[in-house]
Coordinates of C-alpha atoms in Angstrom, one line a residue:
M24 CA -35.4 -78.2 -96.6
G25 CA -31.8 -79.9 -97.6
S26 CA -31.2 -83.3 -97.9
G27 CA -30.1 -84.3 -95.2
E28 CA -32.6 -82.5 -93.1
I29 CA -35.2 -84.4 -95.2
V30 CA -33.1 -87.7 -94.1
R31 CA -32.9 -86.3 -91.1
G32 CA -36.9 -86.3 -91.0
L33 CA -37.1 -89.4 -92.3
A34 CA -35.8 -91.4 -89.6
L35 CA -36.8 -88.5 -86.6
C36 CA -40.8 -90.0 -88.7
C37 CA -39.8 -93.5 -88.6
T38 CA -38.7 -93.8 -85.1
L39 CA -42.0 -92.2 -83.7
A40 CA -43.6 -95.0 -85.7
M41 CA -41.8 -97.8 -84.4
A42 CA -42.5 -95.7 -80.3
L43 CA -46.3 -95.6 -81.2
A44 CA -46.9 -98.8 -83.6
G45 CA -44.9 -101.5 -81.5
S46 CA -47.4 -103.5 -81.2
I47 CA -48.0 -103.5 -85.2
H48 CA -44.7 -103.6 -85.4
H49 CA -43.8 -107.1 -83.4
E50 CA -46.4 -108.7 -85.4
L51 CA -45.2 -107.5 -88.9
K52 CA -42.2 -108.7 -87.9
L53 CA -42.9 -112.1 -86.6
E54 CA -44.7 -113.0 -90.0
L55 CA -41.9 -111.3 -92.4
A56 CA -39.8 -114.0 -90.0
S57 CA -42.0 -116.7 -90.9
E58 CA -40.1 -119.0 -93.4
D59 CA -39.1 -122.4 -91.8
L60 CA -35.9 -121.6 -89.4
D61 CA -35.3 -125.1 -91.0
S62 CA -35.0 -123.4 -94.6
S63 CA -31.4 -122.9 -95.8
Y64 CA -31.0 -122.2 -99.6
D65 CA -27.4 -122.5 -101.0
Y66 CA -28.1 -118.9 -103.7
K67 CA -24.3 -119.5 -105.2
D68 CA -25.7 -122.1 -106.7
A69 CA -28.7 -120.7 -107.9
L70 CA -27.5 -117.8 -109.2
G71 CA -25.2 -119.6 -111.2
K72 CA -28.3 -121.6 -112.7
A73 CA -30.0 -118.8 -113.4
I74 CA -26.6 -118.0 -115.9
L75 CA -26.7 -120.6 -116.9
F76 CA -30.0 -120.9 -118.2
F77 CA -29.7 -118.6 -120.8
E78 CA -26.9 -120.3 -122.9
G79 CA -30.2 -122.9 -123.7
Q80 CA -31.9 -119.6 -124.8
R81 CA -28.6 -118.7 -127.6
S82 CA -30.2 -118.3 -131.0
G83 CA -27.1 -118.2 -133.7
K84 CA -23.7 -119.8 -133.7
L85 CA -23.0 -121.0 -130.6
S86 CA -19.6 -120.2 -129.1
A87 CA -16.8 -123.4 -128.3
D88 CA -17.7 -123.0 -125.1
Q89 CA -21.0 -123.3 -124.6
R90 CA -22.0 -125.1 -121.4
V91 CA -25.4 -126.2 -122.4
K92 CA -24.4 -129.2 -124.6
W93 CA -27.8 -130.5 -126.0
R94 CA -28.5 -127.2 -127.7
G95 CA -26.5 -126.5 -131.8
D96 CA -26.0 -123.4 -134.0
S97 CA -29.7 -122.3 -135.1
A98 CA -30.9 -119.5 -137.5
L99 CA -27.8 -118.3 -139.1
T100 CA -29.4 -116.5 -141.4
D101 CA -31.6 -113.6 -139.2
G102 CA -31.3 -110.5 -140.8
K103 CA -29.4 -111.2 -144.2
S104 CA -32.9 -110.7 -146.2
D105 CA -32.1 -106.7 -144.9
N106 CA -28.2 -107.3 -145.4
V107 CA -27.7 -106.6 -141.6
N108 CA -26.2 -109.2 -139.2
L109 CA -28.7 -110.3 -136.3
L110 CA -27.2 -113.2 -135.3
G111 CA -27.3 -113.5 -131.6
G112 CA -29.6 -113.2 -129.4
Y113 CA -32.1 -114.6 -127.3
Y114 CA -35.1 -117.2 -128.1
D115 CA -37.6 -115.3 -125.6
A116 CA -39.1 -118.0 -123.8
G117 CA -40.2 -121.5 -125.0
D118 CA -40.4 -119.9 -128.0
N119 CA -37.9 -119.0 -131.3
V120 CA -38.8 -115.8 -131.7
K121 CA -36.5 -113.0 -130.5
F122 CA -39.0 -110.3 -129.7
V123 CA -36.8 -107.1 -129.1
W124 CA -38.9 -105.2 -126.4
P125 CA -38.3 -108.0 -123.4
M126 CA -34.7 -109.0 -124.9
A127 CA -34.1 -105.2 -123.7
F128 CA -36.0 -105.4 -120.1
T129 CA -34.3 -108.9 -119.8
V130 CA -30.6 -107.1 -121.0
T131 CA -31.2 -104.1 -118.5
L132 CA -32.1 -106.2 -115.6
L133 CA -28.7 -108.3 -116.2
S134 CA -27.0 -105.6 -116.4
W135 CA -28.4 -103.4 -113.1
A136 CA -27.5 -106.8 -111.3
A137 CA -24.5 -107.0 -112.3
V138 CA -23.5 -102.9 -111.5
E139 CA -25.3 -103.3 -107.9
Y140 CA -24.2 -106.6 -106.8
Q141 CA -20.5 -106.6 -108.8
H142 CA -18.6 -108.0 -105.4
E143 CA -20.8 -110.6 -104.6
I144 CA -21.6 -112.2 -107.8
S145 CA -17.7 -111.9 -108.5
L146 CA -17.0 -113.9 -105.2
A147 CA -19.4 -116.3 -106.3
A148 CA -16.9 -117.0 -109.4
E149 CA -20.2 -115.8 -111.8
L150 CA -19.5 -112.3 -113.1
N151 CA -17.8 -112.9 -115.7
H152 CA -20.9 -115.9 -116.7
L153 CA -22.9 -112.9 -116.6
R154 CA -20.9 -110.5 -118.2
T155 CA -21.1 -113.2 -121.3
A156 CA -24.2 -113.2 -120.8
I157 CA -24.8 -109.6 -121.8
R158 CA -22.8 -109.7 -124.2
W159 CA -24.4 -112.1 -126.2
A160 CA -27.8 -110.3 -126.8
G161 CA -25.9 -108.4 -129.3
T162 CA -26.7 -105.0 -130.5
E163 CA -30.9 -106.2 -132.5
S164 CA -31.8 -102.4 -131.2
G165 CA -34.3 -102.2 -133.3
F166 CA -35.4 -105.4 -134.4
R167 CA -38.0 -108.0 -134.1
V168 CA -37.2 -110.9 -135.9
G169 CA -39.3 -114.5 -136.5
D170 CA -43.5 -114.6 -137.4
G171 CA -44.3 -114.4 -134.0
N172 CA -47.9 -116.4 -135.3
S173 CA -46.2 -118.8 -137.2
D174 CA -44.1 -120.5 -134.4
H175 CA -46.7 -120.0 -132.0
H176 CA -48.3 -122.7 -134.3
C177 CA -45.6 -125.0 -133.9
W178 CA -43.2 -127.2 -132.0
E179 CA -39.6 -127.8 -133.0
R180 CA -36.2 -127.7 -132.3
P181 CA -34.5 -123.7 -132.9
E182 CA -31.8 -125.9 -135.2
D183 CA -34.9 -128.1 -137.1
M184 CA -36.3 -124.0 -137.7
D185 CA -37.9 -123.4 -140.5
T186 CA -40.3 -120.6 -139.1
P187 CA -40.1 -117.4 -141.3
R188 CA -37.3 -115.1 -140.2
T189 CA -39.7 -111.9 -140.4
L190 CA -37.7 -108.8 -139.5
Y191 CA -39.6 -105.9 -137.8
K192 CA -38.3 -102.5 -137.6
I193 CA -39.3 -99.4 -136.3
T194 CA -38.6 -96.3 -138.3
S195 CA -39.5 -92.6 -138.2
D196 CA -43.0 -93.3 -140.2
S197 CA -43.8 -97.1 -138.0
P198 CA -42.0 -95.6 -134.5
G199 CA -42.2 -97.3 -131.2
S200 CA -40.8 -95.6 -128.7
E201 CA -41.7 -98.6 -125.4
A202 CA -38.7 -100.7 -128.0
A203 CA -36.3 -97.7 -128.6
A204 CA -36.0 -96.7 -125.3
D205 CA -35.6 -100.0 -123.6
A206 CA -33.1 -100.5 -125.9
A207 CA -31.7 -97.5 -124.9
A208 CA -32.3 -98.3 -120.9
A209 CA -29.9 -101.9 -122.0
L210 CA -27.6 -100.1 -123.8
S211 CA -26.8 -97.9 -121.5
A212 CA -26.5 -100.7 -118.4
A213 CA -25.1 -102.7 -119.9
S214 CA -22.0 -100.0 -120.8
L215 CA -21.5 -99.6 -117.2
V216 CA -20.9 -103.7 -116.8
F217 CA -18.4 -103.1 -119.6
K218 CA -17.0 -99.6 -118.8
R219 CA -13.6 -101.0 -116.7
V220 CA -13.4 -104.2 -118.7
D221 CA -13.6 -103.5 -122.1
S222 CA -13.7 -99.6 -122.3
N223 CA -14.4 -99.6 -125.7
Y224 CA -17.1 -101.5 -125.9
S225 CA -18.5 -99.8 -123.5
M226 CA -18.3 -96.1 -124.9
K227 CA -19.9 -97.5 -128.0
L228 CA -22.7 -99.1 -126.6
L229 CA -23.4 -95.7 -124.4
S230 CA -23.2 -93.3 -127.6
K231 CA -25.7 -96.2 -129.8
S232 CA -27.7 -96.0 -126.2
K233 CA -28.0 -92.0 -126.8
S234 CA -28.8 -92.1 -130.3
L235 CA -31.4 -94.3 -129.4
F236 CA -32.7 -92.5 -127.0
E237 CA -33.2 -89.7 -128.7
F238 CA -35.2 -91.1 -131.7
A239 CA -37.2 -92.8 -128.7
D240 CA -38.4 -89.5 -127.4
K241 CA -38.2 -87.7 -131.2
Y242 CA -40.8 -89.9 -133.2
R243 CA -42.9 -90.8 -130.2
G244 CA -45.6 -93.3 -130.8
S245 CA -46.3 -96.4 -128.9
Y246 CA -44.8 -100.0 -130.2
K247 CA -47.2 -102.4 -132.3
G248 CA -44.2 -105.0 -133.6
S249 CA -44.5 -107.8 -131.0
C250 CA -48.3 -107.7 -130.6
P251 CA -50.9 -110.2 -130.1
F252 CA -47.5 -111.2 -127.6
Y253 CA -46.7 -108.0 -126.6
C254 CA -48.9 -105.3 -126.2
S255 CA -48.2 -102.0 -125.0
Y256 CA -50.5 -101.5 -121.9
S257 CA -49.0 -99.0 -120.1
G258 CA -48.0 -96.8 -122.6
Y259 CA -44.4 -94.9 -123.7
Q260 CA -43.7 -92.7 -121.2
D261 CA -42.4 -95.6 -118.3
E262 CA -40.6 -96.1 -121.1
L263 CA -38.7 -93.0 -121.5
L264 CA -38.1 -92.0 -118.1
W265 CA -36.9 -95.7 -117.7
S266 CA -34.1 -95.4 -120.1
A267 CA -33.4 -91.4 -119.0
A268 CA -32.5 -92.7 -115.4
W269 CA -30.4 -95.1 -116.6
L270 CA -28.7 -93.1 -119.8
Y271 CA -28.0 -90.4 -116.5
K272 CA -26.5 -93.5 -114.2
A273 CA -24.1 -94.8 -117.1
S274 CA -23.0 -90.7 -118.0
R275 CA -24.1 -88.1 -115.7
D276 CA -24.9 -85.9 -118.1
V277 CA -27.1 -83.1 -116.5
K278 CA -29.4 -83.4 -119.4
Y279 CA -31.0 -86.6 -118.4
L280 CA -31.6 -85.9 -114.9
N281 CA -33.1 -82.7 -116.2
Y282 CA -35.0 -84.7 -118.4
V283 CA -36.5 -87.1 -115.5
V284 CA -37.0 -83.6 -112.8
S285 CA -38.9 -82.3 -115.6
N286 CA -41.2 -85.6 -117.0
Q287 CA -41.8 -86.6 -113.2
G288 CA -45.8 -85.5 -114.0
W289 CA -45.1 -89.3 -115.8
S290 CA -44.4 -90.8 -112.1
Q291 CA -46.8 -92.6 -110.6
T292 CA -47.6 -95.8 -108.1
V293 CA -47.6 -98.2 -109.5
S294 CA -48.1 -102.0 -108.4
E295 CA -46.1 -104.6 -110.7
F296 CA -42.7 -104.1 -112.4
S297 CA -42.6 -105.5 -115.9
W298 CA -41.4 -105.9 -119.3
D299 CA -44.7 -103.3 -120.1
N300 CA -44.2 -101.1 -117.1
K301 CA -41.3 -99.9 -116.1
L302 CA -42.2 -97.0 -113.7
A303 CA -40.6 -98.8 -109.9
G304 CA -37.4 -99.4 -111.7
A305 CA -36.6 -95.9 -112.9
Q306 CA -38.1 -94.4 -109.5
A307 CA -35.7 -97.0 -107.5
L308 CA -32.9 -95.9 -109.8
L309 CA -34.1 -92.3 -109.1
A310 CA -34.5 -92.7 -105.2
T311 CA -31.1 -93.3 -105.0
E312 CA -29.8 -90.3 -106.5
F313 CA -32.6 -88.4 -104.0
Y314 CA -30.8 -90.0 -101.3
G315 CA -27.8 -88.9 -102.9
G316 CA -28.4 -85.8 -102.9
K317 CA -30.6 -85.1 -106.2
K318 CA -33.9 -83.8 -103.9
D319 CA -35.6 -82.7 -106.7
L320 CA -35.9 -86.3 -107.4
S321 CA -38.4 -87.0 -104.5
K322 CA -41.1 -87.4 -106.1
Y323 CA -39.4 -91.1 -107.7
K324 CA -38.9 -92.2 -103.9
T325 CA -41.6 -91.4 -102.9
D326 CA -43.3 -93.6 -105.4
V327 CA -41.3 -96.3 -105.7
E328 CA -41.6 -96.3 -101.7
S329 CA -45.4 -96.8 -102.3
F330 CA -44.9 -99.9 -104.7
I331 CA -43.0 -101.2 -101.8
C332 CA -45.9 -100.5 -99.3
A333 CA -48.2 -101.6 -102.4
L334 CA -46.7 -105.5 -101.6
M335 CA -45.5 -106.0 -98.3
P336 CA -48.1 -107.7 -95.7
G337 CA -49.4 -106.0 -92.9
S338 CA -49.3 -103.2 -94.8
S339 CA -52.2 -100.5 -94.8
S340 CA -51.5 -99.8 -98.3
L341 CA -51.8 -103.4 -99.4
K342 CA -52.5 -103.6 -103.1
I343 CA -50.8 -107.2 -104.0
K344 CA -51.9 -110.0 -101.8
T345 CA -49.9 -112.7 -100.9
T346 CA -51.1 -117.0 -101.0
A347 CA -51.9 -119.1 -98.7
G348 CA -48.3 -120.4 -98.7
G349 CA -46.2 -116.2 -98.8
L350 CA -46.0 -116.6 -102.6
L351 CA -47.2 -112.9 -104.2
Y352 CA -49.6 -112.9 -106.7
T353 CA -50.8 -110.5 -109.2
R354 CA -52.2 -112.5 -111.8
D355 CA -52.3 -115.9 -112.8
S356 CA -50.5 -115.3 -116.4
S357 CA -46.8 -116.5 -115.2
N358 CA -47.2 -114.6 -112.5
L359 CA -43.3 -115.5 -111.1
Q360 CA -42.5 -113.2 -113.3
Y361 CA -43.5 -110.8 -110.9
V362 CA -42.6 -111.7 -108.2
T363 CA -38.7 -112.2 -109.4
S364 CA -39.2 -108.7 -110.8
A365 CA -40.2 -107.4 -107.3
S366 CA -37.9 -109.0 -105.7
M367 CA -35.4 -107.0 -107.7
V368 CA -36.3 -104.0 -107.1
L369 CA -37.5 -104.4 -103.7
S370 CA -33.6 -105.8 -102.7
V371 CA -32.2 -102.4 -104.7
H372 CA -34.3 -100.1 -102.5
S373 CA -33.2 -102.2 -99.5
K374 CA -30.3 -101.5 -100.2
T375 CA -30.2 -97.8 -101.0
L376 CA -32.1 -97.7 -97.6
T377 CA -28.7 -99.1 -95.7
T378 CA -26.9 -97.3 -97.5
S379 CA -28.1 -94.5 -96.9
R380 CA -28.6 -94.9 -93.2
I381 CA -32.5 -94.6 -93.3
D382 CA -34.2 -96.4 -90.1
C383 CA -37.7 -97.7 -92.1
I384 CA -40.1 -96.3 -94.9
Q385 CA -43.8 -95.7 -93.7
C386 CA -46.9 -97.1 -95.0
G387 CA -49.7 -94.8 -93.6
S388 CA -49.3 -96.7 -89.6
V389 CA -47.0 -98.8 -90.1
H390 CA -43.3 -99.1 -90.9
F391 CA -40.8 -101.4 -93.1
S392 CA -37.0 -101.7 -91.7
A393 CA -34.7 -102.5 -94.3
S394 CA -33.9 -105.6 -92.8
Q395 CA -37.4 -106.0 -92.7
I396 CA -37.4 -106.1 -97.0
K397 CA -35.3 -107.9 -98.0
S398 CA -36.7 -110.7 -95.0
F399 CA -40.0 -111.0 -97.6
V400 CA -37.5 -110.6 -100.5
K401 CA -35.4 -113.8 -99.4
S402 CA -39.5 -115.0 -98.7
Q403 CA -40.1 -115.0 -102.2
V404 CA -36.3 -116.1 -103.5
D405 CA -36.6 -119.1 -101.0
Y406 CA -40.3 -119.8 -102.5
I407 CA -39.4 -120.4 -105.4
L408 CA -36.4 -122.4 -104.8
G409 CA -39.3 -125.1 -102.8
N410 CA -40.0 -123.6 -98.8
N411 CA -43.5 -124.4 -100.3
P412 CA -46.2 -125.7 -99.8
M413 CA -45.7 -128.6 -102.4
K414 CA -42.0 -128.6 -101.3
M415 CA -41.0 -127.8 -105.2
P416 CA -38.0 -125.3 -106.4
Y417 CA -39.7 -124.0 -109.6
M418 CA -36.2 -123.8 -111.4
V419 CA -35.7 -126.8 -113.1
G420 CA -32.4 -128.8 -111.6
C421 CA -32.4 -127.5 -107.7
G422 CA -33.0 -129.6 -106.2
N423 CA -34.8 -133.2 -106.3
K424 CA -37.7 -132.9 -107.2
Y425 CA -38.7 -129.7 -110.0
P426 CA -40.5 -128.9 -112.9
M427 CA -39.8 -131.8 -115.6
Q428 CA -42.9 -130.9 -118.0
L429 CA -40.9 -127.4 -119.3
H430 CA -43.3 -125.5 -121.9
H431 CA -40.3 -125.3 -124.1
R432 CA -39.7 -126.1 -127.4
G433 CA -35.8 -127.6 -127.6
S434 CA -36.5 -128.5 -124.2
S435 CA -38.8 -130.7 -124.9
I436 CA -37.3 -132.4 -128.1
P437 CA -34.6 -134.9 -128.1
S438 CA -31.4 -132.9 -128.7
I439 CA -30.2 -132.6 -132.8
Y440 CA -26.7 -134.3 -131.3
S441 CA -29.1 -137.7 -130.0
H442 CA -31.8 -137.6 -133.1
R443 CA -30.2 -136.2 -136.4
S444 CA -33.1 -136.3 -138.7
K445 CA -36.0 -133.8 -138.8
V446 CA -38.4 -132.8 -136.0
G447 CA -41.1 -131.2 -138.1
C448 CA -44.2 -128.4 -136.8
K449 CA -46.8 -131.0 -136.5
D450 CA -44.5 -134.3 -135.7
G451 CA -43.8 -131.4 -132.6
L452 CA -47.2 -131.2 -132.1
S453 CA -48.0 -134.0 -132.0
S454 CA -45.4 -136.3 -130.4
Y455 CA -43.8 -133.9 -127.8
L456 CA -46.0 -131.0 -127.0
Y457 CA -48.9 -133.4 -125.8
S458 CA -46.8 -136.0 -124.0
N459 CA -47.0 -136.6 -120.6
T460 CA -43.5 -137.5 -120.3
P461 CA -40.8 -135.9 -119.0
N462 CA -38.2 -133.2 -121.0
P463 CA -35.7 -135.4 -122.7
N464 CA -33.1 -131.9 -121.9
Q465 CA -32.3 -130.3 -118.6
H466 CA -33.2 -126.6 -119.1
V467 CA -30.9 -126.1 -115.8
G468 CA -31.9 -123.1 -114.1
A469 CA -35.4 -122.7 -116.0
I470 CA -37.3 -120.8 -114.1
V471 CA -41.2 -122.0 -115.2
G472 CA -44.5 -119.7 -114.5
G473 CA -45.1 -120.7 -111.3
P474 CA -48.4 -122.1 -109.5
D475 CA -51.7 -121.2 -108.7
S476 CA -53.2 -118.6 -106.6
N477 CA -54.0 -121.6 -104.3
D478 CA -49.7 -122.9 -104.3
H479 CA -50.8 -125.7 -106.9
F480 CA -48.6 -126.5 -109.5
N481 CA -50.1 -129.1 -112.3
D482 CA -46.3 -130.0 -114.6
R483 CA -47.9 -130.0 -117.8
R484 CA -46.3 -129.0 -120.5
S485 CA -49.7 -127.7 -122.6
D486 CA -50.3 -125.9 -120.0
F487 CA -48.0 -122.7 -120.6
S488 CA -49.2 -120.2 -118.3
H489 CA -47.7 -122.1 -115.6
S490 CA -44.7 -123.7 -117.0
E491 CA -43.5 -121.9 -119.1
P492 CA -39.8 -119.7 -118.5
T493 CA -38.6 -116.7 -120.1
T494 CA -35.8 -114.5 -120.5
Y495 CA -36.4 -111.2 -118.2
M496 CA -38.1 -113.8 -115.6
N497 CA -34.8 -114.9 -114.9
A498 CA -33.1 -112.1 -115.7
A499 CA -34.6 -110.7 -112.1
F500 CA -34.3 -113.5 -110.3
V501 CA -30.2 -113.1 -110.6
G502 CA -30.6 -109.6 -109.3
A503 CA -33.1 -110.8 -106.5
A504 CA -30.6 -114.1 -105.8
A505 CA -27.5 -111.9 -106.1
A506 CA -28.5 -109.9 -103.0
L507 CA -28.7 -112.8 -100.8
L508 CA -25.6 -114.2 -101.2
D509 CA -24.4 -113.1 -97.9
E510 CA -26.6 -115.6 -96.9
T511 CA -26.5 -118.9 -99.1
K512 CA -25.4 -122.0 -96.7
V513 CA -21.9 -123.0 -96.7
A514 CA -21.4 -125.9 -98.3

């Protein structure tokens, strides 16, 4: 059966399902459209704020056009001890550590959004800001910078930082396939972003990506450099597939296509997409190739649609339930990271279905159209922006009621420009971490970990599981929000 026949067969399957399950379809349609009819959100504004957040996370020498004015230069000697230049990049979350593994995931997500929704983001006048955010991540592809244990027992502004800036690197003797492959994915995805605006830079990124992928694949071993803060639970096979998928998309070199075809046995049905498990992202990328005619990739298409079936309310194969308020709930620790990342995958695949003229996907006895999937994404984004039981946006600076006690060192201590004297570790812990006063610096665009399973949120700085932002959470939100720009409310 050719790819065209496969597509027609899927369309027929969905058409029959619609006829046989009309009443179920009607109920699901009502469920997915249950958001407040009066709710209307400015996705353009939310997108701009989500991108602005990254300027508050910057490490290194800040540029003249820095828009987040409460931040100053920091970590200006990173890499010096090993005679390498590791300036730049981003502090991972509310801490002052540059964890390369989640940073690579962040860059890949930002680049994916820039590639997938370039037109929409450009119309929103945010494409240059997004490209700048991607470029700021730098090239520290094989390093982690900062002593996580020391940092997490300290509460200092990045500008005052005096904890060790320890370097951790991977080598052939001490491999880390997850970190190397993820960095390769980030660089190949970024190469697409700059392909038509800076071809030399783009080619440099792609070349380095190929080298990193070869290293990750040749010297296979699980990454230990970020534990206990980022430990590999899913192994490195998902990162190798994720990286190869991006390399094929960026280079069109058939050897990367052959790699994902020959290793499709690594692909499996999952119910989360995260810094640790990249399978759903790789599957979504390769499903697009399947619908484009690469019929050998059918397993990836099947697996990503199983991922969607695991999340959609009313699905007969539901694995991740929603709260009473309608929020996907994977686990309690920074749950919004799973919401934003899942929303991005669902957005991309919804677009793939629409472009490929596929009526719907089948989830056992139930089916979902592309518009239903997108509607569910909208419900998740709207929840984050304030359509929730607490009527609270979980993005700082959005609306009039939002988290005021962000678990974030730089935001919670007065700016170095208003409080010149140094704030040491102990002073930070005693005077600011456990204070009940609002943060003095508004970290606009920061998305917190979110509410508990009962849709309740305690705005407490010490509650890091719910009040700490992360770069990868915001990066995934950029893609989900960009997908909704055509529905943004008119100012």
